[in-house]
GROMACS .gro file of C-alpha atoms in nm:
model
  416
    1UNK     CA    1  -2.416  -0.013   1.399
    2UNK     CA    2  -2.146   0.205   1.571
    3UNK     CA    3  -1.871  -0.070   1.512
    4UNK     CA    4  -1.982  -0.080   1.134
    5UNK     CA    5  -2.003   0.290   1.105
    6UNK     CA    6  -1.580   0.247   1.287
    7UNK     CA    7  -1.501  -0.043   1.025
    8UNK     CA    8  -1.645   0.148   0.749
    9UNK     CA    9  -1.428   0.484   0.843
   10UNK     CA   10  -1.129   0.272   0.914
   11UNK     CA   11  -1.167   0.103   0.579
   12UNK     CA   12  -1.226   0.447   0.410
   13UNK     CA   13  -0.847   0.561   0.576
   14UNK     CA   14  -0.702   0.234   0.443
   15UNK     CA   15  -0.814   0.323   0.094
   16UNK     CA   16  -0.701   0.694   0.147
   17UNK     CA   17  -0.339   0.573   0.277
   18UNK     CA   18  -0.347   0.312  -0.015
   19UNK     CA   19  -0.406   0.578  -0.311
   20UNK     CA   20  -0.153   0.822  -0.159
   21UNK     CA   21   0.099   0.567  -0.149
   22UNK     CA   22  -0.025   0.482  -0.488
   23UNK     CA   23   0.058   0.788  -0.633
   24UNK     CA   24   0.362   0.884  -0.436
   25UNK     CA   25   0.513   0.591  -0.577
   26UNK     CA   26   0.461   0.678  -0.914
   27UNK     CA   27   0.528   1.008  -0.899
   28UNK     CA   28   0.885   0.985  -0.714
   29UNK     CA   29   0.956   0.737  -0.979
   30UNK     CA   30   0.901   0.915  -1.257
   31UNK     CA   31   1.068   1.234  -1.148
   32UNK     CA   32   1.366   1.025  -1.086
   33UNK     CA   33   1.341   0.840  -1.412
   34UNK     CA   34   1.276   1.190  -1.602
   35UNK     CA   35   1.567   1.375  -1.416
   36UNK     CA   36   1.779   1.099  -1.489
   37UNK     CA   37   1.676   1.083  -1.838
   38UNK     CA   38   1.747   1.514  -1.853
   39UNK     CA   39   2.096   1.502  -1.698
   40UNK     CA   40   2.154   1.185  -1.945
   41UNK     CA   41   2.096   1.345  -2.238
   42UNK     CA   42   2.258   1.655  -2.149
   43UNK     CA   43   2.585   1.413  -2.075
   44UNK     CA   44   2.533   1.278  -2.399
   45UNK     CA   45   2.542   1.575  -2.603
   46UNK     CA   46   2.834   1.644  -2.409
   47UNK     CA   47   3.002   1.301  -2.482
   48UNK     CA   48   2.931   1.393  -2.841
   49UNK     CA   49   3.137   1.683  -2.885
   50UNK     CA   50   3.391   1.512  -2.680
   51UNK     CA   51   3.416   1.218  -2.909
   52UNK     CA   52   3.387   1.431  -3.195
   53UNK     CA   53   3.694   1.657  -3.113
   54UNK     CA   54   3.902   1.314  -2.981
   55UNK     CA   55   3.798   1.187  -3.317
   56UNK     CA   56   3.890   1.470  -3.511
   57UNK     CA   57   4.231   1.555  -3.322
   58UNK     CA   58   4.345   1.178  -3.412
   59UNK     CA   59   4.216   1.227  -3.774
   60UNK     CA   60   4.455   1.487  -3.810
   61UNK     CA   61   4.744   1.348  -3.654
   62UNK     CA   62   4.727   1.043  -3.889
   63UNK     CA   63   4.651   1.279  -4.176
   64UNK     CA   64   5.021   1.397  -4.126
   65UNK     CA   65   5.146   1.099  -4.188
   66UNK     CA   66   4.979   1.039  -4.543
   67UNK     CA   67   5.064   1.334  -4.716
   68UNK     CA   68   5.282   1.139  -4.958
   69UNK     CA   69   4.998   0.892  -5.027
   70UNK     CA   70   4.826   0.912  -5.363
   71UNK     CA   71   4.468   1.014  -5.371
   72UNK     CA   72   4.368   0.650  -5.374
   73UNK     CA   73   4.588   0.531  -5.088
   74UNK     CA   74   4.435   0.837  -4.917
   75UNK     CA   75   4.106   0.744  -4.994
   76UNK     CA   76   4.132   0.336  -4.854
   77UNK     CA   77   4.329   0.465  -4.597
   78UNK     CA   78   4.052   0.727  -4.437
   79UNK     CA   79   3.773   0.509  -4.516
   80UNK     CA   80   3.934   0.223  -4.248
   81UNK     CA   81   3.927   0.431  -4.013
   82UNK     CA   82   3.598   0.545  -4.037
   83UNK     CA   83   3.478   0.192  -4.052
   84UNK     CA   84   3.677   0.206  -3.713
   85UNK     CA   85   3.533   0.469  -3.606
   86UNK     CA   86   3.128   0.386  -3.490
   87UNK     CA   87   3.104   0.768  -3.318
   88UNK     CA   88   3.163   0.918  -3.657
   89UNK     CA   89   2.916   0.910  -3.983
   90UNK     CA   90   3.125   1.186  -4.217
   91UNK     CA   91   3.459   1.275  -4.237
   92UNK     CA   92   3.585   1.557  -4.471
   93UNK     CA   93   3.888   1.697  -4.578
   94UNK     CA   94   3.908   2.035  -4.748
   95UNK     CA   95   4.279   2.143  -4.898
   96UNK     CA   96   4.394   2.513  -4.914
   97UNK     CA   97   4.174   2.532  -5.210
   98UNK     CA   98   3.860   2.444  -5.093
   99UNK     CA   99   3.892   2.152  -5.284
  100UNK     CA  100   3.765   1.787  -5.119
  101UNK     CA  101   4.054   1.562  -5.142
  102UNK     CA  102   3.854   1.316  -4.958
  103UNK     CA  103   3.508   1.248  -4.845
  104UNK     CA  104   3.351   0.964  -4.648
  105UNK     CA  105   3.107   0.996  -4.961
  106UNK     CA  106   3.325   0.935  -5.285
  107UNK     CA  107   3.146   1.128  -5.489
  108UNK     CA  108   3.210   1.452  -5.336
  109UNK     CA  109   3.575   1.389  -5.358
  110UNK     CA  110   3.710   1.650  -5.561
  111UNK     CA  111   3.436   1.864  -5.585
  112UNK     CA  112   3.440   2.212  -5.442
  113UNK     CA  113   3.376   2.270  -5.055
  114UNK     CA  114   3.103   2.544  -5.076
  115UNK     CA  115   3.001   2.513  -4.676
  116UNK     CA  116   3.093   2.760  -4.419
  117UNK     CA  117   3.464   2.787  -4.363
  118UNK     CA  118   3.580   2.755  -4.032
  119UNK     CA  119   3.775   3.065  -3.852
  120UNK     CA  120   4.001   2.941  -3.652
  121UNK     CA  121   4.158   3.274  -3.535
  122UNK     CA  122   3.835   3.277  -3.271
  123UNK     CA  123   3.928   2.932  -3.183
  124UNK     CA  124   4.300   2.963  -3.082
  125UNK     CA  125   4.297   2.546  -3.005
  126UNK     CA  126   4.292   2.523  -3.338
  127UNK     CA  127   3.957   2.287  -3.325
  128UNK     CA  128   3.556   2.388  -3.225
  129UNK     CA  129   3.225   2.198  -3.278
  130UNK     CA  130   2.869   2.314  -3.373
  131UNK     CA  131   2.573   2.249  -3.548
  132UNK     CA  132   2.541   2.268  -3.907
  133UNK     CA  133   2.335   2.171  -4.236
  134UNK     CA  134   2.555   1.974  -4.519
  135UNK     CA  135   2.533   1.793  -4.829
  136UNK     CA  136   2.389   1.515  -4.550
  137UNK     CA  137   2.174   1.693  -4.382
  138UNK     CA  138   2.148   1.823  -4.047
  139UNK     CA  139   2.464   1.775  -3.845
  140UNK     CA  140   2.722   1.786  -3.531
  141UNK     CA  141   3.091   1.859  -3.669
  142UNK     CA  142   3.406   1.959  -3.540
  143UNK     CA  143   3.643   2.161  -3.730
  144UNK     CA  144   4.031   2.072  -3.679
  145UNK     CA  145   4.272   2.289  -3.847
  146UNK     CA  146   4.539   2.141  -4.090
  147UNK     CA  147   4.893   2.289  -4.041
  148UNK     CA  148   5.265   2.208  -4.266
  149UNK     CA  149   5.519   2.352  -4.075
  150UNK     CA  150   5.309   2.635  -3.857
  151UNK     CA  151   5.181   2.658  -4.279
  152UNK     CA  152   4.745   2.648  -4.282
  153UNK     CA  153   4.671   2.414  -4.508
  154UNK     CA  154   4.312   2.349  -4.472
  155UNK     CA  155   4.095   2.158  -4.266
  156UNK     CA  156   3.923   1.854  -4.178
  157UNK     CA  157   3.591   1.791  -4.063
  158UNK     CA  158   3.485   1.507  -3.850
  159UNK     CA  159   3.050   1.493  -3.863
  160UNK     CA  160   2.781   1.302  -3.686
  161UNK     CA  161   2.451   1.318  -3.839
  162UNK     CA  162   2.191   1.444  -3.608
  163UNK     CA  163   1.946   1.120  -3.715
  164UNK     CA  164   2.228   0.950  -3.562
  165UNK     CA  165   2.241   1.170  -3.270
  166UNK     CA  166   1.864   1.143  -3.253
  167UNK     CA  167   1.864   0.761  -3.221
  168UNK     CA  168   2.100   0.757  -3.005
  169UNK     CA  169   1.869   0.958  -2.796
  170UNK     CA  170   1.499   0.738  -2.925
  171UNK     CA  171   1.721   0.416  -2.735
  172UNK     CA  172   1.828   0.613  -2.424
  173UNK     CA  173   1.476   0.736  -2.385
  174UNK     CA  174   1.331   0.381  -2.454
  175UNK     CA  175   1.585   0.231  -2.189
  176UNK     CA  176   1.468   0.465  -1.905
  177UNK     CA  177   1.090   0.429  -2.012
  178UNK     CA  178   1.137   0.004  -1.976
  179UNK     CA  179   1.376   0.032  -1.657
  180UNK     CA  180   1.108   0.316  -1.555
  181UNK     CA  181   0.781   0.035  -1.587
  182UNK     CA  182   0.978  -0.201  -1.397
  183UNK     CA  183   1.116   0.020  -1.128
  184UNK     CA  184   0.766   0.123  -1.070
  185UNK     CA  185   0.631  -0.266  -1.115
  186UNK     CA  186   0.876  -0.367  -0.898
  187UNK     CA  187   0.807  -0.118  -0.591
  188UNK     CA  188   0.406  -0.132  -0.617
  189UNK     CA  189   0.465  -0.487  -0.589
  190UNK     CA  190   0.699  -0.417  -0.233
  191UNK     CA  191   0.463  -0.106  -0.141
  192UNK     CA  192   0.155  -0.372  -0.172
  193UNK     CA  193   0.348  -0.644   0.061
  194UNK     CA  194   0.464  -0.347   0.264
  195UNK     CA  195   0.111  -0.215   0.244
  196UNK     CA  196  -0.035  -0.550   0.388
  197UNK     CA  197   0.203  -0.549   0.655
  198UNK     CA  198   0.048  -0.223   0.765
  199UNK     CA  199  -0.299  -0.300   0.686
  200UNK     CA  200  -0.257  -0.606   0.969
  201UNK     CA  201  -0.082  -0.377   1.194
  202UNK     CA  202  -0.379  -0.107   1.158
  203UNK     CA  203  -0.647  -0.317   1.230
  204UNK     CA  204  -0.455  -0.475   1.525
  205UNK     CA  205  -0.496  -0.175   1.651
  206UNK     CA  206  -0.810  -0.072   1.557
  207UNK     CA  207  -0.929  -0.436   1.733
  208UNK     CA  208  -0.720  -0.304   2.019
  209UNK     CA  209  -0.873   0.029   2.007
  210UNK     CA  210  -1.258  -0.132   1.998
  211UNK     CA  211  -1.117  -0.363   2.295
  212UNK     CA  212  -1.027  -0.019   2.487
  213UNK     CA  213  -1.377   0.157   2.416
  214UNK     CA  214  -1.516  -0.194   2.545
  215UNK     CA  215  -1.320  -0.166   2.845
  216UNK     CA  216  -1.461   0.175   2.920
  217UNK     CA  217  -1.790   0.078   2.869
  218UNK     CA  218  -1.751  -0.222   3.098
  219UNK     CA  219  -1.600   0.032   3.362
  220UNK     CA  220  -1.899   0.252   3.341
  221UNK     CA  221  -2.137  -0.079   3.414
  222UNK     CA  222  -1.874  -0.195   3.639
  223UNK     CA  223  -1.887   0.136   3.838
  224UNK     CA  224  -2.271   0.186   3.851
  225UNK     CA  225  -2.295  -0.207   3.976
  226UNK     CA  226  -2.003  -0.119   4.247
  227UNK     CA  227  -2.203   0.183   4.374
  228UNK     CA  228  -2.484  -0.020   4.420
  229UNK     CA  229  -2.250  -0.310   4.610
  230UNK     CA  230  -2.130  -0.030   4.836
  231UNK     CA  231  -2.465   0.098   4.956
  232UNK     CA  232  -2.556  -0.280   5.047
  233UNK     CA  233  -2.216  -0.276   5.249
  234UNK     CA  234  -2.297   0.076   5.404
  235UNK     CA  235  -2.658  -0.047   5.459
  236UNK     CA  236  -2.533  -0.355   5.645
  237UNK     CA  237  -2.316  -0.158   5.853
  238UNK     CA  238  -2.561   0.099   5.934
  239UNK     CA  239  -2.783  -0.165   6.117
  240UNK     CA  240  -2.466  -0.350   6.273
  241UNK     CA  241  -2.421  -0.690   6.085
  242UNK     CA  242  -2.027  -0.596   6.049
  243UNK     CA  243  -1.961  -1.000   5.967
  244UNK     CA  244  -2.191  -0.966   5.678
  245UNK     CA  245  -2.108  -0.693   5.522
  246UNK     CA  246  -1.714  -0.860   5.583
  247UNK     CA  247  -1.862  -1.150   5.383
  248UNK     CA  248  -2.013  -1.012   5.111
  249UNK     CA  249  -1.707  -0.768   5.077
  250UNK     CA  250  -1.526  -1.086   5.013
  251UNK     CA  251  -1.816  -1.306   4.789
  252UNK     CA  252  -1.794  -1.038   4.530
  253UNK     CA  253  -1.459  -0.970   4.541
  254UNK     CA  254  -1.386  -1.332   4.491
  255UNK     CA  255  -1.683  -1.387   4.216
  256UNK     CA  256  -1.567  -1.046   4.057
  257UNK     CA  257  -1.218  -1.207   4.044
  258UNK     CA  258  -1.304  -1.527   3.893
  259UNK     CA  259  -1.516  -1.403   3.642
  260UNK     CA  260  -1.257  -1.155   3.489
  261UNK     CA  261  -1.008  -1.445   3.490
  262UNK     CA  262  -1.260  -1.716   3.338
  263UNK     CA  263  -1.276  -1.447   3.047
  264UNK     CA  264  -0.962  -1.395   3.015
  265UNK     CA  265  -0.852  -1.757   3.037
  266UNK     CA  266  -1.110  -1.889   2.792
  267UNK     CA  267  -1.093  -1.596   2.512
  268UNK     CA  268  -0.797  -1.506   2.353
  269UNK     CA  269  -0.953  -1.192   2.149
  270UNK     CA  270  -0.885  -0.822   2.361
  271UNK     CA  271  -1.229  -0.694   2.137
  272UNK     CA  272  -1.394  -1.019   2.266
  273UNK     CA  273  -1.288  -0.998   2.624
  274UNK     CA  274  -1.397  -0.636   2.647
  275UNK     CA  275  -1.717  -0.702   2.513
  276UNK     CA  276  -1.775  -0.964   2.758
  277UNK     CA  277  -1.694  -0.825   3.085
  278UNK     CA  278  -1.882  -0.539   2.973
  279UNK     CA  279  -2.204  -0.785   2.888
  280UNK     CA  280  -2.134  -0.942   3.199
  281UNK     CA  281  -2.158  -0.610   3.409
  282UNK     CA  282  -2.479  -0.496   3.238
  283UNK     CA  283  -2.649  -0.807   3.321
  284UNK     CA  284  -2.509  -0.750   3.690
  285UNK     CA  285  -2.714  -0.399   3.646
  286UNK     CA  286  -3.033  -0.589   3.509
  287UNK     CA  287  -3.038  -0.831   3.828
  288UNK     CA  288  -2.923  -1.102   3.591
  289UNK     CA  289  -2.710  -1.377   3.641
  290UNK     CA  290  -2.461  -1.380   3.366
  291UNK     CA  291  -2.328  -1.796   3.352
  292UNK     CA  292  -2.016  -1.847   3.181
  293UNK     CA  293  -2.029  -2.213   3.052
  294UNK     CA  294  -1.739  -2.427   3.179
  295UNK     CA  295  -1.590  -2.581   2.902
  296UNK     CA  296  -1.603  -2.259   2.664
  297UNK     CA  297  -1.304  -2.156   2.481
  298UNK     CA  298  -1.206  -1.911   2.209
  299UNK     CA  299  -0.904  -1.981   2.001
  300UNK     CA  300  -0.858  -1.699   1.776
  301UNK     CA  301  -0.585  -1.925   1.543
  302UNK     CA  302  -0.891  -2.170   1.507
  303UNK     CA  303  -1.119  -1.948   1.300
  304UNK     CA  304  -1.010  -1.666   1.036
  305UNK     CA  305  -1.288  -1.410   1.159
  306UNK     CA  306  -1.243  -1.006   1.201
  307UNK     CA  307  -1.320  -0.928   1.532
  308UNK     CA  308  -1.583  -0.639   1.455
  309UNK     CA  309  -1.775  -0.914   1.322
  310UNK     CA  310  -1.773  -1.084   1.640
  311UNK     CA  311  -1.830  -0.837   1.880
  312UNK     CA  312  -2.150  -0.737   1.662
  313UNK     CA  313  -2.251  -1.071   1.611
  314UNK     CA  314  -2.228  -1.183   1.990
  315UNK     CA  315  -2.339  -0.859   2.160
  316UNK     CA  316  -2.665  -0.851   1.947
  317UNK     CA  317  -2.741  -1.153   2.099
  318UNK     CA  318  -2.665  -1.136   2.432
  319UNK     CA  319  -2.884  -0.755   2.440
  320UNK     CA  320  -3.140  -0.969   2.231
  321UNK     CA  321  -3.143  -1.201   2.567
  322UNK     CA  322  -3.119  -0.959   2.821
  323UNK     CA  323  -3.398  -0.770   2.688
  324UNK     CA  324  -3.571  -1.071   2.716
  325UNK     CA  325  -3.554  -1.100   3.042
  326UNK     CA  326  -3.615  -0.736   3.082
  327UNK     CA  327  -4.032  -0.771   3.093
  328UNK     CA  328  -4.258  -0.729   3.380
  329UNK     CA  329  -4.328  -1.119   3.354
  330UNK     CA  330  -4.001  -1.201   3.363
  331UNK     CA  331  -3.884  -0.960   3.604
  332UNK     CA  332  -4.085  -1.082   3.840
  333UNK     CA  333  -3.902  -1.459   3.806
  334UNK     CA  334  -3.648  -1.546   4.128
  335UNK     CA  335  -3.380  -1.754   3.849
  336UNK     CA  336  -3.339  -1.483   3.592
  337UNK     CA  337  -3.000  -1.558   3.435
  338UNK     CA  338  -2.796  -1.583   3.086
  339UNK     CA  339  -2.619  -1.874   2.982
  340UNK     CA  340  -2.328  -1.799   2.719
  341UNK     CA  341  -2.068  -2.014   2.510
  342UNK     CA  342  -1.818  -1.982   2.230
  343UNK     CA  343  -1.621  -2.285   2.106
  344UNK     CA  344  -1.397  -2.323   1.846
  345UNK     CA  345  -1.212  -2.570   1.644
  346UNK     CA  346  -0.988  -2.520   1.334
  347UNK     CA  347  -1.209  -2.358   1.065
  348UNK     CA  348  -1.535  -2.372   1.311
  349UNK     CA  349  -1.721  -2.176   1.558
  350UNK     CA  350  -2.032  -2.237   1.739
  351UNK     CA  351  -2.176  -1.948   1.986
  352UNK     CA  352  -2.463  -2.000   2.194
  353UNK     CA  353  -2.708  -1.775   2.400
  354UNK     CA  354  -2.930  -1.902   2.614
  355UNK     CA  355  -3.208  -1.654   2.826
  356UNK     CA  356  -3.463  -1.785   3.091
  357UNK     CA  357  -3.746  -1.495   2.955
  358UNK     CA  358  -4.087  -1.623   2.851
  359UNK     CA  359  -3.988  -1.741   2.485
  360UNK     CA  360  -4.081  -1.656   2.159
  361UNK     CA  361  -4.461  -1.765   2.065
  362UNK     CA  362  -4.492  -1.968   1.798
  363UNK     CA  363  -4.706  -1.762   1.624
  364UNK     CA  364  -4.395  -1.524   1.574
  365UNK     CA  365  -4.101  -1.774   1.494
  366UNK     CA  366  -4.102  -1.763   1.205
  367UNK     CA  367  -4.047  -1.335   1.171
  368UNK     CA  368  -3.758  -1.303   1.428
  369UNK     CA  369  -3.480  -1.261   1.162
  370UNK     CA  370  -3.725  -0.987   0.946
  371UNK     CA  371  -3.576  -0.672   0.865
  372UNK     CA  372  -3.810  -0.401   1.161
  373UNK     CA  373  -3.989  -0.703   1.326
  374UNK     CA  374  -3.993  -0.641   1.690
  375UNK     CA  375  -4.217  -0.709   2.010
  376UNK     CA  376  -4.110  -0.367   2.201
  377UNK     CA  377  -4.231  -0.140   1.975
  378UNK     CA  378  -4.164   0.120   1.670
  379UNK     CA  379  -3.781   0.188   1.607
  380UNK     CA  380  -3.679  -0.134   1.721
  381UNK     CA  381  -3.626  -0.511   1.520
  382UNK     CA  382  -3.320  -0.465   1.346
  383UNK     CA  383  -3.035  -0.594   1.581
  384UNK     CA  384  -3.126  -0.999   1.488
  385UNK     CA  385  -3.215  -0.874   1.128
  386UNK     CA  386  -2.825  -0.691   1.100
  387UNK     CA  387  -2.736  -1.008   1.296
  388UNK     CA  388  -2.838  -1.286   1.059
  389UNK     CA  389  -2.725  -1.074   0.747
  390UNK     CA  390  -2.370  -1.034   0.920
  391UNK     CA  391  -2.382  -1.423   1.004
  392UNK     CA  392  -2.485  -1.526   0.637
  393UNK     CA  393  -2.238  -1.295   0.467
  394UNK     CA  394  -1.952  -1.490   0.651
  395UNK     CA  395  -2.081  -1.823   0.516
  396UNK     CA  396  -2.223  -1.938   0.826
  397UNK     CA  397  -2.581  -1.982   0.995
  398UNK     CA  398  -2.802  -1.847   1.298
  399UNK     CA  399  -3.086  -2.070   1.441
  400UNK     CA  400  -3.300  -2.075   1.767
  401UNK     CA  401  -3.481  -2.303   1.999
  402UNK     CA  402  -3.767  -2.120   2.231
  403UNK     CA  403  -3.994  -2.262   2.507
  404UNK     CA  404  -4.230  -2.104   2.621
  405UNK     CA  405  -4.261  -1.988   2.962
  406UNK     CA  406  -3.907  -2.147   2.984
  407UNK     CA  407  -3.661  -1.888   2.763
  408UNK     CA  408  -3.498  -1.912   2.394
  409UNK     CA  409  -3.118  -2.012   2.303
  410UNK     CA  410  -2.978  -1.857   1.976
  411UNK     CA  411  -2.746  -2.022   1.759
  412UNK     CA  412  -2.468  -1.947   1.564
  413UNK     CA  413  -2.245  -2.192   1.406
  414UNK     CA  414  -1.922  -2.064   1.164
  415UNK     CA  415  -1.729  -2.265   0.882
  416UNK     CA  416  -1.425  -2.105   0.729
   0.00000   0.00000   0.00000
């Protein structure tokens, strides 16, 4: 239950990292995007007036070439350049007299310019743009003086309609909402393979992290079974059999050895390992003999299985079997021991546990795997309940075979 209550906190920080990397995303995107889309449309409206006043500056200069031309010639003449001339919707020319002479609209040529007139004595250039209402509606224009020999002779004005300003602005807004989507497509997409990355990396560590808390655990077992080693040695040297207690030194220094290595040799899992030495230790503690089978072997490329799953799975089983064998019956046996094994193949598994106790009665076979069924009393019966739903949610199966008088070996067998 503690390795659950780990997973499910663990999982509850992925999904915390995951939504804050979620929205962090999005919302450095979008400030981007919408800066960018401010400081564009500010250069813009800049690049308007600019156009606006290039546009108008070489409207004039050509204008001072066609003063000879007849109002006609005038009139073909200005309207090829304003089919030249995308950046510009209007273009007026108002003589002396406020009279039109031309208009981009022909019908307003030669009627009388009743707009606001231009005062070029504030504008020494000779040129300025603002915003205005005309005859077209609402409107950018820039005023350029017309001069005859240092002589005023009216003015021209060079318009863009704000509708065309405005759609201008409707496509530059629509361009940074589309590149915007796929900016933000486009790095959910890298923060997801990014995010999986991680993800494997976390619970690497969190595996490693169970395999340390294992580790201590197995220390703790390891240490109480030591002390008890040493007052065997200090009780063999207190009566004077020095070449025994040299012997035994050396039996469980070798067996200690061996067994570590076996572990470590057959089970490629740290979480695993840990879990075992530490089993191993506790059944040193219970005065059972903990027997590694020979040909076991854990290949952790063989089977796709987290490794919460089975450290819960396997240590259920082996308490299950140590308990067991923890009964004044059984207590009382000389060959108390546990006999473990793990194999795997690609896409199978097959873990066995195998107890010398007294059995499980027929009578009671059939309600090992209930939900609170238990033999030692109140508050107990849920490890080979949690065990069996844990086994069955990972599409495999749990079975036993019991004796008794002779002991019980559970079964779990994995397809993936």
């Amino acid at each position: 239950m503690k390795i659950k209550n780990n997973k499910n906190k663990l999982e509850s920080i992925r999904k915390e990292i995951k939504k804050t990397q979620l929205i962090l995303v999005a919302a450095t995107t979008l400030l981007l995007s919408f800066g960018g889309l401010f400081l564009n449309i500010k250069s813009n409206d800049k690049a308007f007036n600019q156009d606006l006043q290039n546009t108008s500056d070489l409207i004039t200069r050509l204008y001072s070439f066609t003063k000879d031309y007849s109002q006609q010639d005038l009139c073909d003449y200005m309207d090829s350049i304003v089919e030249e001339l995308p950046g510009v919707d209007v273009i007026s020319i108002v003589d002396i007299n406020n009279n039109r002479i031309y208009h981009t609209h022909h019908e307003l040529i030669n009627t009388q310019y009743d707009g606001k007139h231009p005062d070029f004595n504030c504008h020494k250039l000779g040129y300025y743009t603002e915003n205005d209402i005309g005859p077209s509606g609402p409107q950018r224009r820039t005023y350029s003086a017309i001069y005859d020999d240092g002589i005023y002779e009216g003015f021209i004005m060079t318009i863009r309609l704000q509708t065309s300003i405005k759609s201008v602005t409707i496509r530059t807004v629509g361009l940074f909402l589309i590149v915007t989507i796929i900016a933000i497509v486009i790095e959910l997409f890298l923060s997801r393979v990014l995010f999986r990355k991680i993800k494997k990396e976390f619970y690497t560590f969190a595996e490693d992290f169970e395999g340390t808390k294992f580790l201590v655990d197995s220390m703790r077992a390891n240490n109480h079974d030591f002390t008890n080693k040493l007052h065997v040695i200090l009780g063999l040297i207190q009566i004077g059999e020095y070449d025994r207690a040299v012997s035994y030194i050396e039996n469980i220094s070798i067996i200690q050895k061996e067994t570590v290595s076996r572990v470590m040799h057959a089970v490629d899992n740290p979480s695993f390992s840990a879990l075992l030495i530490g089993k191993i230790a506790r059944a040193s503690e219970c005065n059972v003999k903990f027997i590694l089978k020979e040909d076991m072997v854990f290949n952790s490329d063989d089977i796709d299985l987290p490794s919460e799953a089975l450290v819960t799975i396997t240590g259920n089983l082996i308490d299950n079997a140590l308990d067991a064998m923890n009964t004044s019956e059984v207590m009382s046996k000389n060959d108390r021991s546990l006999i473990f094994g793990v194999y795997t193949q690609p896409g199978q598994l097959l873990i066995t546990v195998q107890d010398t106790g007294n059995g499980i009665p027929d009578k009671i076979k059939d309600k090992v795997f209930e939900n609170g069924f238990s033999t030692k009393g109140s508050g107990r019966g849920v490890g080979l309940y949690h065990t069996k739903q844990l086994v069955e949610s990972l599409g495999g199966s749990i079975s036993f075979e019991s004796q008794n008088g002779k002991g019980t070996c559970f079964m779990v067998s994995l397809k993936r």
